Amino acid sequence: MHAGHSFEAKMESKLISRLTNLFSSGDLSDVELLVNDSLSFKCHKFILAVQSEVFRVMFYNHHWKEAQKEQVTLTEDKRCVPYFRKFLEFLYTEQVHLTTEDALPLHLLAAKYNVEELQSRCEDFMLESVAMDRSLAHTISWFHYARQVRLRKLEEECGRFIAWNMDFIMKSPDWTSMDPDDLSSLLERSDLVVENELTLLEAVMEWLRIHPDYSEELIQHIRFPMMSPEEICSLQSYKGNIQRFHPGFESSCMLVYKANCLPMETIARHHDITSSSFTPRLYTSDKFGVRWQLSNWSQLGTEVTSTEFSTTVFKKSSIWEVNLFPYGGRVTQYSVGNQDGQLRIVTKTDKRELMCRVCKCQESESNHEHRLAVLIYQFANGNWIVRDVKELDVYDSSFFKSKIEDLVPKAELPRYIHEDTLTLHLIGQTFWKMEEENLHVIRTPEEVWREYS
């Protein structure tokens, strides 16, 4: 059996070698492909037709004028021209070594000529390589392409990765060249990792200086209530520019001051506090959480590692306590009875269990919920990137009720440990909900006018 497999592999290798030589030499070719009047390839109609239905119709359907020609002119996207030879080599050998530079152009060619196997390989490569792009430039272009051609898995993976590393992207040279529709779709997301809403607004303003026609579409996604009065004051230096892009800037400022001065119950009578405007993103400033670096990871024992941090939302603070069992928590599997009563059988797990509670909160329990977001960082290509985000609903309690059973599975740990350190960022979020008394409040036109006049 083993010898049979070895023989088949050897024959396959020989066949690939011969087909490669056939393509390289042009021996026995019966068609010449002229690509964008700049590249010429001597090919074999039969081989191309076997691999591509488009070439099959082109060369063997006599209603097509190309079927009668020995030289066929092809017009390709200029991004694809440098990789057309590599595309043809795949048609001959079904082998390809993909890179971040050529995966998208080859997918374009594979889609145009209906080469499903190459399409699949390119998409799989891009999915696997999203986090490996040093500059994120390719990830941004893949995201745009995936949205255009409806590659939903790739769109989702790229969109999530861009959102989690938005701070990094906003500082990159590619920021101001981002497609407006792509940027708008990103600004709708609540999982954007940014320092705060102010830095996001400043980055959007920078983008709008080059693309001012999209101001109305983009500014509507800025969550002004999530800014502090101090942050709003810092905008006064270029207030005129903001008002040019956002005529309702004064009203947005007034809402910020109200949210930080009035009880949330009062705000809820006039505004939908469950809307996206009042929904936090993944803010990394000290006001919303804390960076947690677990050094000497290999030396940590089975004992719990703890940290505490505070968050401030609308001038109200909460105190969070987080426990992590680096090498497994102790759990009660079952209890058995004996002459002394109940005997607990306790075992140790090999999961990195994280537990959280809010031990102090100044808000009413009935109008909000808490959630902990844990950003898990990976050091890749010289940069710290957010590689995963775990979320946990948390309750106000004197004891721990909420937990993530396995924060980082054992098999994935090597990806995240850098210089014997696991780097996390803990973000405490508050989500508002409408209380019963505010659910049926109807505002008159006069009330609306008084508020904004």
Coordinates of C-alpha atoms in Angstrom, one line a residue:
M1 CA 0.0 0.0 0.0
H2 CA 2.8 2.4 1.0
A3 CA 4.7 1.5 -2.2
G4 CA 1.6 2.2 -4.3
H5 CA 1.2 5.6 -2.8
S6 CA 4.9 6.3 -3.4
F7 CA 4.7 5.3 -7.1
E8 CA 1.6 7.5 -7.6
A9 CA 3.3 10.5 -6.0
K10 CA 6.3 9.9 -8.2
M11 CA 4.2 9.7 -11.4
E12 CA 2.2 12.8 -10.3
S13 CA 5.5 14.7 -9.8
K14 CA 6.7 13.7 -13.3
L15 CA 3.5 14.7 -14.9
I16 CA 3.6 18.1 -13.2
S17 CA 7.1 18.6 -14.3
R18 CA 6.3 17.7 -17.9
L19 CA 3.3 20.1 -18.0
T20 CA 5.4 22.8 -16.5
N21 CA 8.0 22.3 -19.2
L22 CA 5.3 22.2 -21.8
F23 CA 4.0 25.6 -20.7
S24 CA 7.5 27.1 -20.4
S25 CA 8.7 26.0 -23.8
G26 CA 5.5 26.6 -25.7
D27 CA 6.1 23.3 -27.5
L28 CA 3.1 22.0 -29.5
S29 CA 1.1 25.2 -28.6
D30 CA -1.9 26.1 -30.7
V31 CA -2.8 29.5 -29.4
E32 CA -1.0 32.7 -28.3
L33 CA -2.5 34.8 -25.6
L34 CA -1.7 38.5 -25.8
V35 CA -2.5 40.1 -22.5
N36 CA -3.1 43.9 -22.4
D37 CA -0.9 44.2 -25.5
S38 CA 2.1 43.8 -23.2
L39 CA 2.5 40.1 -22.4
S40 CA 2.5 37.1 -24.7
F41 CA 2.0 33.4 -23.8
K42 CA 2.1 30.4 -26.0
C43 CA -0.5 28.0 -24.7
H44 CA -2.5 24.8 -25.4
K45 CA -6.3 25.3 -25.9
F46 CA -7.1 21.8 -24.7
I47 CA -5.4 22.3 -21.3
L48 CA -7.0 25.7 -20.7
A49 CA -10.4 24.5 -21.8
V50 CA -10.2 21.5 -19.4
Q51 CA -9.6 23.8 -16.4
S52 CA -11.8 26.8 -17.4
E53 CA -15.3 26.7 -18.8
V54 CA -14.7 30.3 -20.1
F55 CA -11.7 29.1 -22.1
R56 CA -13.7 26.1 -23.2
V57 CA -16.4 28.2 -24.8
M58 CA -13.9 30.7 -26.1
F59 CA -11.8 28.1 -28.0
Y60 CA -14.4 25.4 -28.9
N61 CA -17.6 27.3 -29.5
H62 CA -17.6 28.3 -33.1
H63 CA -19.9 31.2 -32.5
W64 CA -16.9 32.9 -30.9
K65 CA -14.4 34.5 -33.2
E66 CA -11.6 33.6 -30.9
A67 CA -12.2 29.9 -31.7
Q68 CA -10.8 30.5 -35.2
K69 CA -7.8 32.5 -34.2
E70 CA -4.3 31.5 -33.4
Q71 CA -3.7 34.7 -31.5
V72 CA -6.2 35.9 -28.9
T73 CA -6.1 39.3 -27.2
L74 CA -7.2 39.4 -23.6
T75 CA -7.9 42.6 -21.6
E76 CA -7.3 42.2 -17.8
D77 CA -7.5 44.4 -14.8
K78 CA -4.1 46.1 -14.5
R79 CA -3.7 44.6 -11.0
C80 CA -3.8 41.1 -12.5
V81 CA -1.4 41.5 -15.4
P82 CA 1.8 40.9 -13.4
Y83 CA 0.3 37.6 -12.1
F84 CA -1.2 36.3 -15.3
R85 CA 1.7 33.9 -15.9
K86 CA 1.2 32.5 -12.4
F87 CA -2.5 32.0 -13.2
L88 CA -1.7 30.1 -16.4
E89 CA 0.9 27.9 -14.5
F90 CA -1.9 26.9 -12.1
L91 CA -4.1 25.8 -15.1
Y92 CA -1.3 23.5 -16.2
T93 CA -0.2 22.1 -12.8
E94 CA -2.9 22.9 -10.3
Q95 CA -0.1 24.1 -8.0
V96 CA 0.4 27.6 -6.6
H97 CA 2.4 29.3 -3.9
L98 CA 0.2 32.2 -2.7
T99 CA 1.4 35.5 -1.1
T100 CA -0.4 38.5 0.3
E101 CA 0.6 40.4 -2.9
D102 CA -1.0 38.0 -5.4
A103 CA -3.9 36.3 -3.6
L104 CA -6.4 39.0 -4.6
P105 CA -5.3 39.4 -8.3
L106 CA -5.3 35.6 -8.7
H107 CA -8.8 35.4 -7.2
L108 CA -9.9 38.0 -9.6
L109 CA -8.6 36.0 -12.5
A110 CA -10.0 32.7 -11.2
A111 CA -13.4 34.3 -10.8
K112 CA -13.4 35.8 -14.3
Y113 CA -12.4 32.5 -15.9
N114 CA -14.4 30.3 -13.5
V115 CA -11.6 28.4 -12.0
E116 CA -13.3 27.3 -8.8
E117 CA -10.3 25.4 -7.3
L118 CA -8.1 28.5 -7.5
Q119 CA -10.8 30.7 -6.2
S120 CA -11.2 28.5 -3.2
R121 CA -7.5 28.3 -2.5
C122 CA -7.1 32.1 -2.7
E123 CA -10.0 32.7 -0.4
D124 CA -8.7 30.2 2.1
F125 CA -5.3 31.8 2.0
M126 CA -6.7 35.3 2.6
L127 CA -8.8 34.0 5.5
E128 CA -5.7 32.5 7.1
S129 CA -3.5 35.5 6.4
V130 CA -5.7 38.3 7.7
A131 CA -3.7 38.7 10.9
M132 CA -0.3 38.3 9.2
D133 CA -0.4 41.5 7.2
R134 CA 2.2 43.8 8.7
S135 CA 0.7 47.1 7.4
L136 CA -3.0 45.9 7.2
A137 CA -3.1 47.4 3.7
H138 CA -3.9 44.1 2.2
T139 CA -6.5 43.4 4.8
I140 CA -8.2 46.7 3.9
S141 CA -8.2 45.9 0.2
W142 CA -9.4 42.3 0.8
F143 CA -12.3 43.7 2.9
H144 CA -13.3 46.1 0.1
Y145 CA -13.1 43.3 -2.5
A146 CA -15.0 40.8 -0.3
R147 CA -17.8 43.4 0.1
Q148 CA -17.9 44.0 -3.6
V149 CA -18.1 40.3 -4.7
R150 CA -20.0 39.1 -1.6
L151 CA -17.4 36.8 -0.1
R152 CA -19.2 36.8 3.2
K153 CA -16.7 34.8 5.3
L154 CA -13.8 36.9 4.1
E155 CA -15.8 40.1 4.6
E156 CA -16.7 39.1 8.1
E157 CA -13.1 38.0 9.0
C158 CA -11.5 41.1 7.5
G159 CA -14.1 43.4 9.0
R160 CA -13.7 42.0 12.5
F161 CA -9.9 42.2 12.3
I162 CA -10.0 45.8 11.1
A163 CA -12.5 46.8 13.8
W164 CA -10.4 45.2 16.5
N165 CA -7.3 47.1 15.3
M166 CA -9.0 50.3 14.3
D167 CA -6.6 52.4 16.4
F168 CA -3.7 51.0 14.4
I169 CA -5.4 51.6 11.0
M170 CA -6.4 55.2 11.8
K171 CA -2.7 56.0 12.2
S172 CA -1.6 54.2 9.0
P173 CA -1.0 55.9 5.6
D174 CA -3.9 53.9 4.1
W175 CA -6.5 55.5 6.4
T176 CA -7.4 58.5 4.2
S177 CA -7.7 56.3 1.1
M178 CA -10.2 53.9 2.6
D179 CA -13.4 53.5 0.5
P180 CA -16.3 55.6 1.9
D181 CA -18.8 52.7 1.9
D182 CA -16.3 50.5 3.7
L183 CA -15.6 53.2 6.3
S184 CA -19.3 53.8 6.8
S185 CA -19.9 50.1 7.5
L186 CA -17.1 50.1 10.0
L187 CA -18.3 53.1 11.9
E188 CA -21.7 51.4 12.4
R189 CA -19.9 48.7 14.5
S190 CA -19.8 48.5 18.3
D191 CA -16.7 46.3 18.3
L192 CA -14.4 49.0 17.1
V193 CA -11.3 49.1 19.3
V194 CA -10.4 52.8 19.7
E195 CA -9.0 54.8 22.6
N196 CA -12.2 56.8 22.9
E197 CA -14.9 58.3 20.7
L198 CA -13.0 61.6 20.4
T199 CA -10.0 59.9 18.7
L200 CA -12.4 58.2 16.3
L201 CA -14.1 61.6 15.5
E202 CA -10.7 63.2 14.9
A203 CA -9.7 60.4 12.5
V204 CA -13.0 60.7 10.6
M205 CA -12.4 64.5 10.4
E206 CA -9.0 63.9 8.9
W207 CA -10.6 61.5 6.3
L208 CA -13.3 64.1 5.5
R209 CA -10.8 66.8 4.7
I210 CA -9.9 64.7 1.6
H211 CA -13.5 63.4 1.0
P212 CA -15.8 66.2 2.2
D213 CA -18.8 65.0 0.2
Y214 CA -19.4 62.1 2.6
S215 CA -19.6 64.1 5.8
E216 CA -23.3 63.7 6.4
E217 CA -23.1 59.9 5.9
L218 CA -20.2 59.4 8.2
I219 CA -20.7 61.9 11.0
Q220 CA -24.1 60.3 11.8
H221 CA -22.2 57.2 13.1
I222 CA -20.2 59.2 15.7
R223 CA -21.5 58.4 19.2
F224 CA -21.4 61.9 20.7
P225 CA -23.0 60.9 24.0
M226 CA -20.1 58.6 24.7
M227 CA -17.8 61.6 24.9
S228 CA -17.1 63.5 28.1
P229 CA -17.8 67.3 28.5
E230 CA -14.0 67.7 28.7
E231 CA -13.6 66.0 25.3
I232 CA -16.2 68.2 23.7
C233 CA -14.4 71.3 25.0
S234 CA -11.2 70.1 23.4
L235 CA -13.0 70.2 20.0
Q236 CA -13.6 74.0 20.2
S237 CA -10.3 74.7 18.5
Y238 CA -11.7 73.4 15.2
K239 CA -15.4 73.9 16.0
G240 CA -15.9 75.6 12.6
N241 CA -14.8 72.6 10.6
I242 CA -16.9 70.2 12.6
Q243 CA -20.0 72.4 12.2
R244 CA -19.3 72.5 8.4
F245 CA -19.4 68.7 8.4
H246 CA -22.0 68.3 11.1
P247 CA -24.6 71.1 11.3
G248 CA -26.2 69.5 14.3
F249 CA -22.9 69.7 16.3
E250 CA -24.4 72.2 18.9
S251 CA -27.3 69.8 19.6
S252 CA -24.9 66.9 20.0
C253 CA -22.8 68.9 22.5
M254 CA -25.9 69.8 24.5
L255 CA -26.8 66.1 24.7
V256 CA -23.3 65.3 26.1
Y257 CA -23.7 67.9 28.8
K258 CA -27.2 66.6 29.7
A259 CA -26.0 63.0 29.9
N260 CA -23.3 64.0 32.3
C261 CA -25.5 66.2 34.5
L262 CA -28.9 64.6 34.6
P263 CA -30.0 61.2 35.9
M264 CA -30.2 58.6 33.2
E265 CA -33.9 58.2 34.0
T266 CA -34.5 61.8 32.9
I267 CA -32.4 61.4 29.7
A268 CA -34.5 58.2 28.9
R269 CA -37.7 60.2 28.8
H270 CA -36.5 62.2 25.8
H271 CA -33.9 59.9 24.1
D272 CA -33.6 56.3 23.2
I273 CA -30.8 55.2 25.5
T274 CA -30.8 51.8 23.9
S275 CA -29.8 53.2 20.6
S276 CA -26.3 53.0 19.1
S277 CA -25.5 56.6 20.2
F278 CA -25.5 55.5 23.8
T279 CA -23.8 52.1 23.1
P280 CA -20.1 51.9 24.0
R281 CA -17.5 50.7 21.6
L282 CA -14.4 48.9 22.8
Y283 CA -12.7 51.9 24.3
T284 CA -9.1 51.4 25.6
S285 CA -8.6 54.6 27.6
D286 CA -8.1 54.4 31.3
K287 CA -11.7 55.6 31.9
F288 CA -13.1 52.4 30.5
G289 CA -10.7 49.7 31.5
V290 CA -7.1 48.6 32.1
R291 CA -4.2 46.8 30.3
W292 CA -3.4 43.6 32.1
Q293 CA 0.0 42.0 31.4
L294 CA 0.6 38.6 33.0
S295 CA 4.4 38.4 33.1
N296 CA 6.4 35.3 33.9
W297 CA 3.5 33.2 32.5
S298 CA 5.5 29.9 32.7
Q299 CA 6.2 30.5 36.4
L300 CA 2.6 31.2 37.3
G301 CA 1.2 28.4 39.5
T302 CA -2.4 27.2 39.9
E303 CA -3.3 30.0 42.3
V304 CA -5.7 32.7 41.2
T305 CA -4.3 36.0 39.7
S306 CA -6.4 39.0 40.3
T307 CA -6.8 42.6 39.3
E308 CA -9.2 45.5 39.9
F309 CA -10.1 48.5 37.8
S310 CA -12.8 51.2 37.7
T311 CA -14.8 52.7 34.9
T312 CA -16.6 56.0 34.6
V313 CA -19.7 56.5 32.4
F314 CA -21.7 59.8 32.6
K315 CA -19.8 60.7 35.8
K316 CA -20.9 57.5 37.5
S317 CA -18.3 55.0 38.5
S318 CA -18.2 51.2 38.8
I319 CA -15.5 49.0 40.3
W320 CA -14.7 45.7 38.6
E321 CA -12.8 42.7 40.0
V322 CA -11.4 40.0 37.7
N323 CA -9.8 36.7 38.7
L324 CA -7.9 34.5 36.3
F325 CA -6.8 30.9 36.9
P326 CA -3.8 30.6 34.6
Y327 CA -3.5 26.8 34.8
G328 CA -7.0 25.7 35.5
G329 CA -9.7 26.4 38.1
R330 CA -10.8 24.1 40.8
V331 CA -14.3 22.8 40.3
T332 CA -16.7 20.6 42.2
Q333 CA -17.6 17.7 40.0
Y334 CA -20.1 16.0 42.3
S335 CA -20.9 15.4 45.9
V336 CA -21.4 12.1 47.7
G337 CA -22.9 11.3 51.1
N338 CA -21.0 9.7 54.0
Q339 CA -21.4 9.4 57.7
D340 CA -20.1 12.9 58.2
G341 CA -22.5 14.5 55.7
Q342 CA -21.6 15.5 52.2
L343 CA -18.2 15.0 50.7
R344 CA -17.2 17.3 47.8
I345 CA -15.1 15.7 45.0
V346 CA -13.0 18.5 43.7
T347 CA -10.8 18.3 40.5
K348 CA -8.6 20.7 38.7
T349 CA -9.3 21.7 35.1
D350 CA -6.8 22.6 32.4
K351 CA -8.7 25.7 31.3
R352 CA -7.8 29.3 31.8
E353 CA -10.9 30.3 33.7
L354 CA -11.7 34.0 34.1
M355 CA -14.2 35.2 36.6
C356 CA -15.6 38.7 37.0
R357 CA -17.9 40.7 39.2
V358 CA -18.9 44.4 39.6
C359 CA -18.4 45.0 43.3
K360 CA -19.6 48.6 43.3
C361 CA -21.9 50.5 41.0
Q362 CA -23.4 54.0 41.4
E363 CA -26.2 53.4 38.9
S364 CA -29.7 51.9 39.6
E365 CA -29.7 48.2 38.9
S366 CA -32.9 48.4 36.9
N367 CA -31.7 50.7 34.1
H368 CA -28.4 49.1 32.9
E369 CA -26.4 45.9 32.4
H370 CA -22.7 45.3 32.6
R371 CA -20.4 43.5 30.2
L372 CA -16.7 42.7 30.4
A373 CA -14.8 42.6 27.1
V374 CA -11.3 41.0 27.1
L375 CA -9.0 41.9 24.3
I376 CA -6.3 39.3 23.7
Y377 CA -3.2 40.5 22.0
Q378 CA -0.7 38.8 19.7
F379 CA 2.7 40.1 18.8
A380 CA 3.0 39.6 15.0
N381 CA 5.4 41.2 12.5
G382 CA 6.7 43.7 15.0
N383 CA 3.2 44.9 16.0
W384 CA 0.8 44.3 18.9
I385 CA -2.5 43.3 17.3
V386 CA -5.9 42.4 18.9
R387 CA -6.3 38.8 17.8
D388 CA -9.4 37.8 19.7
V389 CA -12.1 39.3 21.9
K390 CA -14.0 37.4 24.5
E391 CA -17.2 39.0 26.1
L392 CA -19.0 38.2 29.4
D393 CA -22.2 39.5 30.9
V394 CA -21.4 40.6 34.5
Y395 CA -23.7 41.1 37.4
D396 CA -23.5 43.5 40.4
S397 CA -22.8 41.0 43.2
S398 CA -20.8 40.4 46.3
F399 CA -19.6 37.1 44.9
F400 CA -18.5 35.9 41.4
K401 CA -21.4 34.8 39.2
S402 CA -19.9 35.3 35.7
K403 CA -17.1 33.5 34.1
I404 CA -15.4 32.6 30.8
E405 CA -14.6 28.9 31.1
D406 CA -11.6 28.9 28.9
L407 CA -10.2 32.3 28.0
V408 CA -7.4 30.9 25.8
P409 CA -7.5 27.2 24.9
K410 CA -4.2 25.4 25.7
A411 CA -3.5 24.7 22.0
E412 CA -3.7 28.4 21.2
L413 CA -1.5 29.7 24.0
P414 CA 1.8 29.7 22.1
R415 CA 0.2 32.2 19.6
Y416 CA -0.4 34.7 22.4
I417 CA 2.5 34.3 24.7
H418 CA 5.3 36.7 23.9
E419 CA 8.5 36.9 26.0
D420 CA 6.7 34.8 28.6
T421 CA 3.9 37.4 28.9
L422 CA 0.2 37.2 28.1
T423 CA -1.2 40.6 27.3
L424 CA -4.8 41.4 27.8
H425 CA -7.0 44.5 28.0
L426 CA -10.0 44.5 30.2
I427 CA -12.9 46.8 29.2
G428 CA -15.9 47.4 31.4
Q429 CA -19.0 48.3 29.4
T430 CA -22.4 49.7 30.5
F431 CA -25.5 49.1 28.4
W432 CA -28.6 51.0 29.1
K433 CA -32.1 49.7 29.0
M434 CA -35.5 51.4 29.2
E435 CA -37.3 51.2 32.4
E436 CA -41.0 50.4 32.5
E437 CA -42.1 54.0 33.2
N438 CA -40.3 55.3 30.1
L439 CA -41.4 52.7 27.5
H440 CA -44.5 54.5 26.5
V441 CA -43.4 58.2 26.8
I442 CA -44.6 60.1 23.7
R443 CA -42.9 63.5 23.1
T444 CA -44.9 66.3 21.6
P445 CA -43.5 68.5 18.8
E446 CA -43.4 71.4 21.3
E447 CA -41.2 69.3 23.6
V448 CA -38.8 68.5 20.8
W449 CA -38.7 72.1 19.7
R450 CA -37.9 73.4 23.2
E451 CA -35.1 70.9 23.6
Y452 CA -33.2 71.9 20.5
S453 CA -34.1 75.6 20.4

